[in-house]
């Protein structure tokens, strides 16, 4: 019976790990976190300039998901035209260490043709 509990716990842990990896392992999420890690705050257009090839739609979707997951915060200033800034939360900052390691590994080991 005790073995069953361990297996159930392992299964739940594996499912949770897969869900987290699915959410953060796409290329845009990693690049947004990396860009925000290099800059304290960025506006939407600034983020788009930092991330080559990302469409407005994909950046919007990625930012919304990261905000829902608690990895970034969004601050809207009450001015005209609207000013919105994004920054990493404490949780996002803790993920930044891993993202930097992945980006560093890519820079060191993959050749750009």
PDB file of C-alpha atoms in Angstrom:
ATOM      1  CA  UNK A   1       0.000   0.000   0.000  1.00  0.00           C
ATOM      2  CA  UNK A   2       2.865   2.399   0.805  1.00  0.00           C
ATOM      3  CA  UNK A   3       4.353   1.788  -2.659  1.00  0.00           C
ATOM      4  CA  UNK A   4       1.065   2.873  -4.211  1.00  0.00           C
ATOM      5  CA  UNK A   5       1.247   6.265  -2.481  1.00  0.00           C
ATOM      6  CA  UNK A   6       4.792   6.845  -3.706  1.00  0.00           C
ATOM      7  CA  UNK A   7       3.762   5.938  -7.254  1.00  0.00           C
ATOM      8  CA  UNK A   8       0.753   8.262  -7.066  1.00  0.00           C
ATOM      9  CA  UNK A   9       2.968  11.074  -5.786  1.00  0.00           C
ATOM     10  CA  UNK A  10       5.509  10.415  -8.523  1.00  0.00           C
ATOM     11  CA  UNK A  11       2.774  10.410 -11.176  1.00  0.00           C
ATOM     12  CA  UNK A  12       1.402  13.725  -9.926  1.00  0.00           C
ATOM     13  CA  UNK A  13       4.901  15.193  -9.805  1.00  0.00           C
ATOM     14  CA  UNK A  14       5.594  14.048 -13.356  1.00  0.00           C
ATOM     15  CA  UNK A  15       2.310  15.499 -14.605  1.00  0.00           C
ATOM     16  CA  UNK A  16       3.025  18.815 -12.896  1.00  0.00           C
ATOM     17  CA  UNK A  17       6.579  18.865 -14.256  1.00  0.00           C
ATOM     18  CA  UNK A  18       5.307  18.216 -17.793  1.00  0.00           C
ATOM     19  CA  UNK A  19       2.736  20.989 -17.488  1.00  0.00           C
ATOM     20  CA  UNK A  20       5.333  23.491 -16.266  1.00  0.00           C
ATOM     21  CA  UNK A  21       7.833  22.498 -18.958  1.00  0.00           C
ATOM     22  CA  UNK A  22       5.151  22.771 -21.655  1.00  0.00           C
ATOM     23  CA  UNK A  23       4.366  26.295 -20.508  1.00  0.00           C
ATOM     24  CA  UNK A  24       7.887  27.656 -20.200  1.00  0.00           C
ATOM     25  CA  UNK A  25       9.837  25.686 -22.775  1.00  0.00           C
ATOM     26  CA  UNK A  26       8.473  27.283 -25.919  1.00  0.00           C
ATOM     27  CA  UNK A  27      10.935  29.595 -27.653  1.00  0.00           C
ATOM     28  CA  UNK A  28       8.985  32.799 -27.120  1.00  0.00           C
ATOM     29  CA  UNK A  29       8.566  32.358 -23.371  1.00  0.00           C
ATOM     30  CA  UNK A  30      12.274  31.801 -22.861  1.00  0.00           C
ATOM     31  CA  UNK A  31      13.151  34.811 -25.011  1.00  0.00           C
ATOM     32  CA  UNK A  32      10.670  37.105 -23.228  1.00  0.00           C
ATOM     33  CA  UNK A  33      12.019  36.067 -19.818  1.00  0.00           C
ATOM     34  CA  UNK A  34      15.583  36.555 -21.070  1.00  0.00           C
ATOM     35  CA  UNK A  35      14.783  40.036 -22.445  1.00  0.00           C
ATOM     36  CA  UNK A  36      13.076  41.103 -19.232  1.00  0.00           C
ATOM     37  CA  UNK A  37      15.973  39.689 -17.232  1.00  0.00           C
ATOM     38  CA  UNK A  38      18.404  41.913 -19.118  1.00  0.00           C
ATOM     39  CA  UNK A  39      16.208  44.983 -18.579  1.00  0.00           C
ATOM     40  CA  UNK A  40      14.337  45.956 -15.442  1.00  0.00           C
ATOM     41  CA  UNK A  41      11.159  46.935 -17.320  1.00  0.00           C
ATOM     42  CA  UNK A  42      10.195  46.952 -20.972  1.00  0.00           C
ATOM     43  CA  UNK A  43       7.264  48.249 -22.951  1.00  0.00           C
ATOM     44  CA  UNK A  44       5.598  46.075 -25.584  1.00  0.00           C
ATOM     45  CA  UNK A  45       7.412  47.687 -28.531  1.00  0.00           C
ATOM     46  CA  UNK A  46      10.748  47.444 -26.740  1.00  0.00           C
ATOM     47  CA  UNK A  47      10.179  43.745 -26.067  1.00  0.00           C
ATOM     48  CA  UNK A  48       9.306  43.182 -29.709  1.00  0.00           C
ATOM     49  CA  UNK A  49      12.599  44.818 -30.771  1.00  0.00           C
ATOM     50  CA  UNK A  50      14.558  42.577 -28.394  1.00  0.00           C
ATOM     51  CA  UNK A  51      12.951  39.396 -29.757  1.00  0.00           C
ATOM     52  CA  UNK A  52      13.648  38.908 -33.463  1.00  0.00           C
ATOM     53  CA  UNK A  53      10.889  37.227 -35.425  1.00  0.00           C
ATOM     54  CA  UNK A  54       8.098  37.390 -32.868  1.00  0.00           C
ATOM     55  CA  UNK A  55       4.771  38.616 -34.201  1.00  0.00           C
ATOM     56  CA  UNK A  56       2.586  41.062 -32.319  1.00  0.00           C
ATOM     57  CA  UNK A  57       0.018  38.297 -31.816  1.00  0.00           C
ATOM     58  CA  UNK A  58       2.537  35.807 -30.387  1.00  0.00           C
ATOM     59  CA  UNK A  59       4.068  38.413 -28.092  1.00  0.00           C
ATOM     60  CA  UNK A  60       0.612  39.359 -26.811  1.00  0.00           C
ATOM     61  CA  UNK A  61      -0.304  35.692 -26.196  1.00  0.00           C
ATOM     62  CA  UNK A  62       3.016  34.961 -24.517  1.00  0.00           C
ATOM     63  CA  UNK A  63       2.800  38.010 -22.233  1.00  0.00           C
ATOM     64  CA  UNK A  64      -0.767  37.130 -21.208  1.00  0.00           C
ATOM     65  CA  UNK A  65       0.222  33.551 -20.359  1.00  0.00           C
ATOM     66  CA  UNK A  66       3.293  34.648 -18.401  1.00  0.00           C
ATOM     67  CA  UNK A  67       1.166  37.130 -16.462  1.00  0.00           C
ATOM     68  CA  UNK A  68      -1.454  34.438 -15.707  1.00  0.00           C
ATOM     69  CA  UNK A  69       1.314  32.127 -14.511  1.00  0.00           C
ATOM     70  CA  UNK A  70       2.694  34.838 -12.216  1.00  0.00           C
ATOM     71  CA  UNK A  71       6.061  35.098 -13.969  1.00  0.00           C
ATOM     72  CA  UNK A  72       5.682  38.710 -15.125  1.00  0.00           C
ATOM     73  CA  UNK A  73       3.716  41.722 -13.974  1.00  0.00           C
ATOM     74  CA  UNK A  74       2.023  44.297 -16.154  1.00  0.00           C
ATOM     75  CA  UNK A  75       1.722  47.912 -15.076  1.00  0.00           C
ATOM     76  CA  UNK A  76      -0.635  50.226 -16.957  1.00  0.00           C
ATOM     77  CA  UNK A  77      -0.058  53.956 -16.495  1.00  0.00           C
ATOM     78  CA  UNK A  78      -3.165  56.186 -16.695  1.00  0.00           C
ATOM     79  CA  UNK A  79      -1.875  58.394 -19.512  1.00  0.00           C
ATOM     80  CA  UNK A  80      -2.808  59.079 -23.134  1.00  0.00           C
ATOM     81  CA  UNK A  81      -1.551  57.305 -25.164  1.00  0.00           C
ATOM     82  CA  UNK A  82      -1.599  54.309 -22.803  1.00  0.00           C
ATOM     83  CA  UNK A  83       1.756  53.254 -21.392  1.00  0.00           C
ATOM     84  CA  UNK A  84       2.201  49.627 -20.321  1.00  0.00           C
ATOM     85  CA  UNK A  85       5.376  48.156 -18.847  1.00  0.00           C
ATOM     86  CA  UNK A  86       6.257  44.548 -18.155  1.00  0.00           C
ATOM     87  CA  UNK A  87       8.736  43.208 -15.621  1.00  0.00           C
ATOM     88  CA  UNK A  88       9.626  39.910 -14.031  1.00  0.00           C
ATOM     89  CA  UNK A  89       7.993  39.005 -10.747  1.00  0.00           C
ATOM     90  CA  UNK A  90       9.979  37.360  -7.979  1.00  0.00           C
ATOM     91  CA  UNK A  91       8.873  33.981  -9.332  1.00  0.00           C
ATOM     92  CA  UNK A  92       9.939  34.976 -12.857  1.00  0.00           C
ATOM     93  CA  UNK A  93      13.279  36.159 -11.499  1.00  0.00           C
ATOM     94  CA  UNK A  94      13.867  32.767  -9.920  1.00  0.00           C
ATOM     95  CA  UNK A  95      13.267  31.142 -13.320  1.00  0.00           C
ATOM     96  CA  UNK A  96      15.666  33.607 -14.956  1.00  0.00           C
ATOM     97  CA  UNK A  97      18.703  31.734 -13.585  1.00  0.00           C
ATOM     98  CA  UNK A  98      17.654  28.624 -15.502  1.00  0.00           C
ATOM     99  CA  UNK A  99      16.760  30.597 -18.642  1.00  0.00           C
ATOM    100  CA  UNK A 100      20.188  32.289 -18.628  1.00  0.00           C
ATOM    101  CA  UNK A 101      21.855  28.903 -18.292  1.00  0.00           C
ATOM    102  CA  UNK A 102      19.904  27.548 -21.281  1.00  0.00           C
ATOM    103  CA  UNK A 103      20.650  30.634 -23.401  1.00  0.00           C
ATOM    104  CA  UNK A 104      24.328  30.451 -22.418  1.00  0.00           C
ATOM    105  CA  UNK A 105      24.491  26.790 -23.365  1.00  0.00           C
ATOM    106  CA  UNK A 106      22.942  27.582 -26.763  1.00  0.00           C
ATOM    107  CA  UNK A 107      25.455  30.404 -27.366  1.00  0.00           C
ATOM    108  CA  UNK A 108      28.397  28.153 -26.494  1.00  0.00           C
ATOM    109  CA  UNK A 109      27.350  24.995 -28.296  1.00  0.00           C
ATOM    110  CA  UNK A 110      25.274  25.813 -31.347  1.00  0.00           C
ATOM    111  CA  UNK A 111      26.717  27.291 -34.491  1.00  0.00           C
ATOM    112  CA  UNK A 112      24.667  29.853 -36.419  1.00  0.00           C
ATOM    113  CA  UNK A 113      24.945  29.101 -40.160  1.00  0.00           C
TER     114      UNK A 113
END
